[in-house]
Coordinates of C-alpha atoms and ligand atoms in Angstrom, one line a residue:
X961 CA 5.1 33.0 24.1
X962 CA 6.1 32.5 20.7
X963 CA 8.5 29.8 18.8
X964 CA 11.4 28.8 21.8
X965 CA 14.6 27.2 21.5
X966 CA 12.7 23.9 20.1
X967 CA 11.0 25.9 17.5
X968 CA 7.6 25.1 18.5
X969 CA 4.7 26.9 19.2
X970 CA 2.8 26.6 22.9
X971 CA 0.6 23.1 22.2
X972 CA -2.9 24.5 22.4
X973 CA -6.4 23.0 23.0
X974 CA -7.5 21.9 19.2
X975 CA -10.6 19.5 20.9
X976 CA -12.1 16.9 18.6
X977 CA -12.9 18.4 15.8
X978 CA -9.4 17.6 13.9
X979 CA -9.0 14.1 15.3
X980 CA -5.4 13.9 13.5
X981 CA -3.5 17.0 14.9
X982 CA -0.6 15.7 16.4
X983 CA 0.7 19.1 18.1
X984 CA -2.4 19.9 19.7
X985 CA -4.2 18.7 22.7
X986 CA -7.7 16.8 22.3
X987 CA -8.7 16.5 26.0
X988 CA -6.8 17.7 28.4
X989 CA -7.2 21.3 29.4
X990 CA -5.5 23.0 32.1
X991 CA -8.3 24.7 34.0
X992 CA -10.8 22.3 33.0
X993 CA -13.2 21.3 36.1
X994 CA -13.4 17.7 36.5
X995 CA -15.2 16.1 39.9
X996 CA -14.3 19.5 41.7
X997 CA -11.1 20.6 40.8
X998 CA -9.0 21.5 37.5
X999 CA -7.7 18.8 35.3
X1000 CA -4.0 20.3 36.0
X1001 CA -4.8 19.9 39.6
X1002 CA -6.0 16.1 39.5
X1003 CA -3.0 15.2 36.4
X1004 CA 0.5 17.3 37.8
X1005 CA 2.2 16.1 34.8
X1006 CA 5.9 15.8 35.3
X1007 CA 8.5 15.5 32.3
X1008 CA 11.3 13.1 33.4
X1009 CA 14.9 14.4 32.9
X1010 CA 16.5 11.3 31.8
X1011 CA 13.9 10.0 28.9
X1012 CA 13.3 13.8 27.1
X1013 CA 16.8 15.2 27.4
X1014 CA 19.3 12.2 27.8
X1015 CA 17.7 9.1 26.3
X1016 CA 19.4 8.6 22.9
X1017 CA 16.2 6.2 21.8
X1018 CA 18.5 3.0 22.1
X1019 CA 17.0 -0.7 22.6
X1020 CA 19.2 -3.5 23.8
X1021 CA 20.3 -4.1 20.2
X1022 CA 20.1 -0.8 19.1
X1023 CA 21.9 2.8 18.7
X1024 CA 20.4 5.7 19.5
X1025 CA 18.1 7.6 17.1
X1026 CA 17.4 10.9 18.3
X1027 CA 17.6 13.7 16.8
X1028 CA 18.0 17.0 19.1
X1029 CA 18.4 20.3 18.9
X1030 CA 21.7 20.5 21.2
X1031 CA 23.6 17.7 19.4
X1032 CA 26.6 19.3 18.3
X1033 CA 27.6 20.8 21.8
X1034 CA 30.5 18.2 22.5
X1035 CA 32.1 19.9 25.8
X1036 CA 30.2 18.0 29.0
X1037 CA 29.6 20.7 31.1
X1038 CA 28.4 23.4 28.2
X1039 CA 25.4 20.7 26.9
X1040 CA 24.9 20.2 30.8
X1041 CA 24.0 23.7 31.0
X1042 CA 22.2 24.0 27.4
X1043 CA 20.0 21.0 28.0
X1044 CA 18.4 23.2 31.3
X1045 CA 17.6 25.8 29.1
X1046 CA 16.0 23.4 26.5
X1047 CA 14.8 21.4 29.0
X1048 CA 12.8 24.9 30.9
X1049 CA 11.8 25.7 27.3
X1050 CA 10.0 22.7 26.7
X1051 CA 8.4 22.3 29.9
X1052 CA 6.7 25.7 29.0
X1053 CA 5.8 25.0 25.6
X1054 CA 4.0 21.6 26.5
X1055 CA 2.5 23.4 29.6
X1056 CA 3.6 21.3 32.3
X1057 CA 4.3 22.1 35.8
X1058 CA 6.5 19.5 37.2
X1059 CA 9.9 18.1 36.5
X1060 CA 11.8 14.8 37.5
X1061 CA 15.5 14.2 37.2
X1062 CA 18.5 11.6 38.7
X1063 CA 21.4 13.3 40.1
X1064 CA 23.9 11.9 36.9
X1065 CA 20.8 13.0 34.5
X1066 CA 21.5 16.6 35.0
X1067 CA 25.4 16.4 35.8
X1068 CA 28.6 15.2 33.7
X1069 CA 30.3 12.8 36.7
X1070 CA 33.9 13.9 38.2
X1071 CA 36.5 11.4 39.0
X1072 CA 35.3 12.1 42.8
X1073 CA 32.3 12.5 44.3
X1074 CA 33.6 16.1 45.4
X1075 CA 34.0 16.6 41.8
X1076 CA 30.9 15.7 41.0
X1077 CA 29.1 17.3 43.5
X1078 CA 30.9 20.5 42.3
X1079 CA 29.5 19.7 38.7
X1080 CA 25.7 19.4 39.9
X1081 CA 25.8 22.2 41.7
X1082 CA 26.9 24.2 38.7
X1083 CA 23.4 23.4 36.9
X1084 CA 21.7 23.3 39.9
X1085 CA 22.2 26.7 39.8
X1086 CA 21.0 27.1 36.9
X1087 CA 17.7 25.0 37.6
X1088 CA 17.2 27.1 40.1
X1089 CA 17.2 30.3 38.3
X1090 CA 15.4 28.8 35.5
X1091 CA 12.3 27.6 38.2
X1092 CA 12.1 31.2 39.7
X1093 CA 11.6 32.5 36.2
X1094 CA 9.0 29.6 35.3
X1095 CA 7.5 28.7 38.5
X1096 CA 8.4 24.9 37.5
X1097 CA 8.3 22.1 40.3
X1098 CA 10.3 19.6 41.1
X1099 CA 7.9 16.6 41.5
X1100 CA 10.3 14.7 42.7
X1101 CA 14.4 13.8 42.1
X1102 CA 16.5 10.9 43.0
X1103 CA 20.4 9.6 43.0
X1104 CA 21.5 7.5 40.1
X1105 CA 22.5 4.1 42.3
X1106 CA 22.4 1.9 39.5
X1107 CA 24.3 2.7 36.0
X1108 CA 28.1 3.1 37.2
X1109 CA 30.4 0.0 38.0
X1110 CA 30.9 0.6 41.2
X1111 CA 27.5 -0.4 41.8
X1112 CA 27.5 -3.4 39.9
X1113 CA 26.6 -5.4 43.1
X1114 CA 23.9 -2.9 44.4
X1115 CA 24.3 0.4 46.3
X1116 CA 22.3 0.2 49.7
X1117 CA 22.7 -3.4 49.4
X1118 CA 26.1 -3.4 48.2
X1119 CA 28.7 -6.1 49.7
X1120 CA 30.8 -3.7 49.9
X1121 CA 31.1 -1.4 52.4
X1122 CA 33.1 1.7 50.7
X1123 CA 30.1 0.9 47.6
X1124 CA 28.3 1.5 50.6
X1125 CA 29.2 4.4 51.7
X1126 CA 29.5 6.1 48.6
X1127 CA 26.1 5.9 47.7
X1128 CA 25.5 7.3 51.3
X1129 CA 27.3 10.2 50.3
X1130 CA 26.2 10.9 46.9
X1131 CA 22.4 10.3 48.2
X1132 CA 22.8 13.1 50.8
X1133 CA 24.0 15.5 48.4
X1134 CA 20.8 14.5 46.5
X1135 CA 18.8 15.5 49.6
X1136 CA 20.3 18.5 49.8
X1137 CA 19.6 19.3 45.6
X1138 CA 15.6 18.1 47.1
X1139 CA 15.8 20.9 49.4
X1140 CA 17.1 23.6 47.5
X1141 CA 14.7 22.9 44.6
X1142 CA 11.6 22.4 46.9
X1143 CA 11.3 18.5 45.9
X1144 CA 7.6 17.5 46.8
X1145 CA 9.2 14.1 46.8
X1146 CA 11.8 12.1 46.5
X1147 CA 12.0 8.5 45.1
X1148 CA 14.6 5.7 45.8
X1149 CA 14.8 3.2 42.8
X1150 CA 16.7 0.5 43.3
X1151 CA 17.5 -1.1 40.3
X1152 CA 20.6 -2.9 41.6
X1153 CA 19.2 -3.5 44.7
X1154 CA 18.7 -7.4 44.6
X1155 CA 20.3 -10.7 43.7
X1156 CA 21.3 -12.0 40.6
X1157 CA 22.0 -15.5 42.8
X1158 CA 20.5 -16.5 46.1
X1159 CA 23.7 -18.9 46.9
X1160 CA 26.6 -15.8 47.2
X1161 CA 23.9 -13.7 48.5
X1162 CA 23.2 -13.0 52.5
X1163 CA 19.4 -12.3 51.7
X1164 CA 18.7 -10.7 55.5
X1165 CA 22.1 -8.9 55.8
X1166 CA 21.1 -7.2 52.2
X1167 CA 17.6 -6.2 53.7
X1168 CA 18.9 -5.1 56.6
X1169 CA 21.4 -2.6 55.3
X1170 CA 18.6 -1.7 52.4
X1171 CA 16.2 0.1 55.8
X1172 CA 19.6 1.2 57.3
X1173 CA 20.1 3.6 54.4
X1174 CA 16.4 4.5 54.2
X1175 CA 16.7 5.4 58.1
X1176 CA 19.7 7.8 57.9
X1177 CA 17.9 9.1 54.9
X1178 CA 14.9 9.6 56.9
X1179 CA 17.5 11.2 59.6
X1180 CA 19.3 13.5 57.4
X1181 CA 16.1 14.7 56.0
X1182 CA 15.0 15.9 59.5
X1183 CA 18.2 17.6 60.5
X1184 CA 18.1 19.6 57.1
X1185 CA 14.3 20.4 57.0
X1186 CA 13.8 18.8 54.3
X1187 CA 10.0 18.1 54.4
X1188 CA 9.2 16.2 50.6
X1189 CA 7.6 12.8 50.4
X1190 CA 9.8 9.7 50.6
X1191 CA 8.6 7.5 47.9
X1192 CA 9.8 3.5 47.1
X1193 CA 9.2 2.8 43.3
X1194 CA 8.5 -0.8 42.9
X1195 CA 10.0 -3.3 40.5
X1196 CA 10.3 -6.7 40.3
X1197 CA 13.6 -6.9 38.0
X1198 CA 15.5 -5.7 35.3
X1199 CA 18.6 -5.0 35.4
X1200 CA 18.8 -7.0 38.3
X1201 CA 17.4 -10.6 38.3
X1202 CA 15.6 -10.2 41.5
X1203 CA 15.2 -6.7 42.6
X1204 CA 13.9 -6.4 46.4
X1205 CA 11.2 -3.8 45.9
X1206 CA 9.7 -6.7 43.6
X1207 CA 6.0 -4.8 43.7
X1208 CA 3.4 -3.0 45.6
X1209 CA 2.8 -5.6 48.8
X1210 CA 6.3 -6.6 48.7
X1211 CA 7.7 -3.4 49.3
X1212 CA 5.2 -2.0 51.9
X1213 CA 5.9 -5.0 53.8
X1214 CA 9.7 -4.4 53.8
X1215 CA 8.5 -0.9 55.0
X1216 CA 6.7 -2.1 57.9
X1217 CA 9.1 -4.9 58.7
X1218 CA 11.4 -1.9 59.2
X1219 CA 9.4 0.4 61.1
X1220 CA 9.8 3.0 57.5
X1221 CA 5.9 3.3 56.8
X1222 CA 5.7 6.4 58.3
X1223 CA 7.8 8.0 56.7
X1224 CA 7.7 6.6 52.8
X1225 CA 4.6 6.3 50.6
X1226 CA 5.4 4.2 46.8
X1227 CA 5.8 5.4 43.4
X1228 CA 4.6 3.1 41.3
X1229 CA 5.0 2.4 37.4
X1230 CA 2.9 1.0 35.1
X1231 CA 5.1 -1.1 33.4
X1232 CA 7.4 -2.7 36.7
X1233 CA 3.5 -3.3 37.5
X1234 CA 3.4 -5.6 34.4
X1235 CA 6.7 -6.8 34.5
X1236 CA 5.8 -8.2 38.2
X1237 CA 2.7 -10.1 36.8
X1238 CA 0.2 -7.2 37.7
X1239 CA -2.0 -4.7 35.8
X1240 CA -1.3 -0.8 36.7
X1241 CA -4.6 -0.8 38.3
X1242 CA -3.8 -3.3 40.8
X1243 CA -0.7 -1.3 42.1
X1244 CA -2.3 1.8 42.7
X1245 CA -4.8 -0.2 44.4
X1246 CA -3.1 -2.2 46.5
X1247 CA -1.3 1.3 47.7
X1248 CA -4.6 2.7 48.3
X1249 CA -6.0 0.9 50.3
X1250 CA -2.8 0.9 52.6
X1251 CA -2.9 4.4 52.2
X1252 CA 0.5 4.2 50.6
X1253 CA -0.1 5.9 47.5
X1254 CA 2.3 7.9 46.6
X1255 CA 3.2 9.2 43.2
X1256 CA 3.1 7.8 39.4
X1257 CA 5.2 6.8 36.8
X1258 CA 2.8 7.0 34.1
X1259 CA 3.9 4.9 31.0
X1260 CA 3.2 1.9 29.7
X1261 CA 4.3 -1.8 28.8
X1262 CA 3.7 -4.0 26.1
X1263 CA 2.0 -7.7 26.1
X1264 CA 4.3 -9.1 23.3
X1265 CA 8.1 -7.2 24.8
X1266 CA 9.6 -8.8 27.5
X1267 CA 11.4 -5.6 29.4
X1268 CA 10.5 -2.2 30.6
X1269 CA 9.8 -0.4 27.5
X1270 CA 8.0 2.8 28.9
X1271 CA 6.0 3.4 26.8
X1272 CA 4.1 6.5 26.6
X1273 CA 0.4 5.9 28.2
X1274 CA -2.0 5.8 25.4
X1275 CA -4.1 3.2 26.1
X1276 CA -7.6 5.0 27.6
X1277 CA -8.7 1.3 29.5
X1278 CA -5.9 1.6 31.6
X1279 CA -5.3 5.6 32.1
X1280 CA -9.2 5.4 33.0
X1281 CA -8.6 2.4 35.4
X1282 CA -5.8 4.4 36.8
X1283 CA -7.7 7.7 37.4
X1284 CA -10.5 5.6 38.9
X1285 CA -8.5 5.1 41.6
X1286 CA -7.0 8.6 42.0
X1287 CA -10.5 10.1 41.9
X1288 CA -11.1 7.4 44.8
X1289 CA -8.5 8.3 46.7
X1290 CA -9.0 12.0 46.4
X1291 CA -6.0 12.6 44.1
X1292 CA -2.5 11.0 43.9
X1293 CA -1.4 10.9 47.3
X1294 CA -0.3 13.4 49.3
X1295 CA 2.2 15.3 47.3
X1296 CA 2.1 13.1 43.6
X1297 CA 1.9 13.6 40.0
X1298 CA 1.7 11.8 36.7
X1299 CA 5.7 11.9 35.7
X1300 CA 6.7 10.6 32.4
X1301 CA 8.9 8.1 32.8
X1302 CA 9.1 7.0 29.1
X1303 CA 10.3 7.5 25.6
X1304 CA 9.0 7.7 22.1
X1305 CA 9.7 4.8 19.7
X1306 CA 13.3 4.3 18.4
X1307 CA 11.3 5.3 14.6
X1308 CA 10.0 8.2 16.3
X1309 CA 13.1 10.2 16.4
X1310 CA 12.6 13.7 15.8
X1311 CA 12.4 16.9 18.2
X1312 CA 9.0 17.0 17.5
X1313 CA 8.2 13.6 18.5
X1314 CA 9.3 14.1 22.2
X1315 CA 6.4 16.8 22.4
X1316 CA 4.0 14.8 20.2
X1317 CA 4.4 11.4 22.6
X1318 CA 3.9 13.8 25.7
X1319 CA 0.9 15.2 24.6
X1320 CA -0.6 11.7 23.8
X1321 CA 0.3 11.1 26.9
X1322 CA -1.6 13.9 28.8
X1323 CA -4.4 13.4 26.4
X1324 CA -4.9 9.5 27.2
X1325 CA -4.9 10.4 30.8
X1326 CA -7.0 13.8 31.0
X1327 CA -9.5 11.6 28.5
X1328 CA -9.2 8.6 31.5
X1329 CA -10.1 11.2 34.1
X1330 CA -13.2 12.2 32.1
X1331 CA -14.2 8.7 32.0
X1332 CA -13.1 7.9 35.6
X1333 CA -15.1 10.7 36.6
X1334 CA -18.4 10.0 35.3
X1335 CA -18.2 6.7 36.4
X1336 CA -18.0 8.1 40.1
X1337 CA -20.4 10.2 39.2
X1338 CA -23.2 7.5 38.8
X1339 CA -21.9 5.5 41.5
X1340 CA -21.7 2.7 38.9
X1341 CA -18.9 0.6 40.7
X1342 CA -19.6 1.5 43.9
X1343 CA -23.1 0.4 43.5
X1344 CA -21.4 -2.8 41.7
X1345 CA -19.3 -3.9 44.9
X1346 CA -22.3 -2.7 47.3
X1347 CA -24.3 -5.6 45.8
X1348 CA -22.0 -7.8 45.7
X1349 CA -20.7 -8.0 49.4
X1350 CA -24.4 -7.2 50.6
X1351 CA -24.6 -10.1 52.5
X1352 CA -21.9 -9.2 54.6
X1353 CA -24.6 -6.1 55.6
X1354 CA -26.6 -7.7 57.8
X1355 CA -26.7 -10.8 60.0
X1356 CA -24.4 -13.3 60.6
X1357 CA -22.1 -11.8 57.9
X1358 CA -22.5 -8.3 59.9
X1359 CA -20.8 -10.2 62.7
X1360 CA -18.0 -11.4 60.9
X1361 CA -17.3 -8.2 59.9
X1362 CA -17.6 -6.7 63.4
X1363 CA -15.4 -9.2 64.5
X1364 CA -18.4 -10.8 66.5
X1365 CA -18.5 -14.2 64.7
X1366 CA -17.0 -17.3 65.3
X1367 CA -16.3 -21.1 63.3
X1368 CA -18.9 -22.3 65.9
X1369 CA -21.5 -19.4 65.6
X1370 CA -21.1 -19.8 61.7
X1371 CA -21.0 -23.6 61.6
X1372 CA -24.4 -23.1 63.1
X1373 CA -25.4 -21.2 60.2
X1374 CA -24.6 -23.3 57.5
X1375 CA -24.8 -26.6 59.2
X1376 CA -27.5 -28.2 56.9
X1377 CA -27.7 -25.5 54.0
X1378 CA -28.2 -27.7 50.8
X1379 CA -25.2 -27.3 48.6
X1380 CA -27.6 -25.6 45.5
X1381 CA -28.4 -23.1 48.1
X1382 CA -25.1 -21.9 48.6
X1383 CA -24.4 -21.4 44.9
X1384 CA -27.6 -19.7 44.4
X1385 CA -26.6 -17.1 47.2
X1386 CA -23.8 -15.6 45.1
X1387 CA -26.0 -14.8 41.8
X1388 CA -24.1 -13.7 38.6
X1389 CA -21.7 -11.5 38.5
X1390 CA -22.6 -10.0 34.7
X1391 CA -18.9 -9.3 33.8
X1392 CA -19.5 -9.0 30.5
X1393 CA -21.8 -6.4 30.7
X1394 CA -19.7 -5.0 33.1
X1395 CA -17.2 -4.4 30.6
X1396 CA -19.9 -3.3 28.1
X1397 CA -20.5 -0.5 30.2
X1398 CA -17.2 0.7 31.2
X1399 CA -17.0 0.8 27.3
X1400 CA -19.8 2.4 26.8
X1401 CA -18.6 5.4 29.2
X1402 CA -15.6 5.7 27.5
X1403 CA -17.4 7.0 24.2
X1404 CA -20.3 8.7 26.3
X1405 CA -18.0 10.9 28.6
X1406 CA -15.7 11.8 25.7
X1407 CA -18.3 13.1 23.2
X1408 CA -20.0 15.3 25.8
Ligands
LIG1575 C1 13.5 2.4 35.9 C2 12.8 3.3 36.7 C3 13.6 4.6 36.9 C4 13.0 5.3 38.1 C5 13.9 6.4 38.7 O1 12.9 1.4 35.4 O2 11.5 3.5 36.3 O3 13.5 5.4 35.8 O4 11.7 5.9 37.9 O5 15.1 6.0 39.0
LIG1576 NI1 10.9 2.0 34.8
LIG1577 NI1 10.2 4.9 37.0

């Protein structure tokens, strides 16, 4: 392939030997092998619809900066139909194999929802086409319930019950765009979905109607065939004060209050993790070990910003925290990927920046999986937590974890146990050599 719409030439592997090449990839390598499968197995890098091809690189005080090559096609439906093409381009020339998009992403909206069903299906024709020509996959789409007025109050949770049913209707045509495209999943977001005041709000009414539309989703799916992953994406707020899908535990206990954990996994993002108080790493875990892990929105946050700024991942501490956990659970869930959910910097305006932040972005996490990897490799945390709930191994503590023990049988145990006993039994954790070493892998496992 040579120069494409974008005039850009296929990003190839450059390695480490020009550390400042900004067009070519440093780490991440397709076919790769990495802890038994291909880096492109272990990564499925998505590019998300809405960020690359739509996002004008505004801030909440600020116009858009972007600069792209279809700017001067005014007429809706013809830069609808453009933006596939560029968008199928520049999939190719960054070599990834998945795609995300909203319904309204891809679309101009009609004054109906028959009208703008017609309009998606127009370039869903076209996406079609375009992904029988590429072999591109839909990681996952998803129905815009959030940026139009009528939804000011919510969608699903919506005190309206024509708001409602609207969203009902434009979701099912959604599912039916999942099927067509072969969607390994589908996410719900729901970014209106909460409270901006508890006092005009019927908290248990809201929650309730929330799993009612998640059930006749679940429903509709079945009577269609469609067979992708349902997938909750987590966030604690922004837009809405209080969004119900605050974080990881919150929403998988919504989904088992509701008899939905069968059916949905959670998609979970690194900055909603921060904005609810949590590092990345603890999301994916928490979903783990529930076996809810679903898929990933892979960008970042910042310490010093106060909203969701996705940012593009480039920090390897938490990309190799992240892919710790992947590699432990055998990949990202069932039927995940790595999607993009973010933007390059309002300064970083150019075409070329959109493919420069993506490949920092594939780089940061193919270099985490290295990392992750080796550390598996030695068994260095696992040996870590084996020491340090040894105790629980063997006798008494044995029981407890059996299930065997009881307040009296381990009263008995500890009844006249000095005090400087008990705080000798725990022995020094080390964390600062911990962190030494997790350091000290990253520069190992990158220069080998
Ligand atoms: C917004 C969300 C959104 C979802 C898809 O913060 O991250 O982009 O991923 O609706
Ligand atoms: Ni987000
Ligand atoms: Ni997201």
């Amino acid at each position: 392939m040579s120069k494409n719409l974008w005039g850009i030439d296929p990003i190839p592997f450059v390695g480490t030997d020009d550390v400042r090449e900004g067009l070519g990839f440093h780490y991440y390598q397709a076919d790769r092998q990495v802890a038994g499968k291909s880096m492109k197995d272990w990564l499925r890098f998505a590019v998300a619809y809405w960020h690359s091809f739509d996002q004008r690189l505004v801030d909440p005080f600020g116009d858009g900066t972007a600069q792209r090559p279809y700017d001067a096609i005014t007429d809706p439906m013809e830069l609808a139909l453009a933006k596939v093409d560029y968008a199928f381009d520049f999939y190719q020339t960054l070599g990834a194999p998945f795609f995300c998009f909203h319904d309204r992403d891809i679309a101009p909206e009609g004054d109906t929802l028959r009208e703008s069903n017609a309009n998606l299906d127009r370039v869903v024709d076209r996406i079609e086409q375009r992904q029988h020509e590429t072999g591109m996959k839909l990681l996952w789409n998803t129905s815009n319930l959030f940026n139009s007025p009528r939804f000011l109050k919510g969608a699903a949770t919506s005190p309206s019950a024509k708001v409602f049913a609207y969203a009902a209707g434009q979701l099912k045509h959604s599912l039916e765009i999942a099927k067509r495209l072969g969607a390994e999943n589908y996410v719900f977001w729901g970014g209106r979905e909460g409270y901006e005041n508890l006092w005009n709000t019927d908290l248990k009414r809201e929650r309730d109607h929330q799993a009612r539309f998640f059930h006749m989703a679940v429903d509709y799916a079945h009577e269609i065939g469609l067979d992708a992953q349902f997938l909750i994406e987590p966030k604690p707020k922004e837009p809405t004060t209080h969004q119900y899908d605050f974080d990881a535990a919150t929403a998988m206990e919504f989904l088992r209050a509701y008899d939905l954990d069968k059916d949905f996994k959670l998609n979970l993002e690194g900055n909603h993790a921060n904005l609810a108080g949590h590092t990345f790493q603890h999301e994916v875990r928490s979903a783990r070990i529930a076996g809810m892990l679903g898929s990933l929105d892979a960008n970042q946050g910042d310490k010093l910003i106060g909203w969701d700024i996705d940012e593009f991942p480039s920090d390897l501490y938490e990309t190799t925290a992240v892919m710790w956990e992947v590699l432990a659970a055998g990949g990202i869930g069932p039927r995940g990927g790595l999607n993009f959910d973010a933007k390059p910097r309002r300064s970083s305006f150019t075409a070329e920046d959109l493919f420069r932040a993506h490949i920092v972005g594939m780089d940061a996490y193919a270099a985490g999986l290295m990392v992750a990897a080796k550390m598996h490799e030695d068994g260095f945390i696992e040996g870590i937590l084996k020491d340090r709930y040894a105790s629980f191994d063997a006798g008494f503590g044995a029981e407890v974890d059996r299930g065997a023990g009881t307040l009296a049988s381990l009263e008995a145990e500890v009844l006249d146990t000095p005090a400087q006993e008990l705080v000798n039994s725990l022995g020094s954790d080390h964390l600062e050599s911990l962190k030494a070493t997790i350091n000290n892998y990253m520069i190992k496992a990158l220069a080998e």
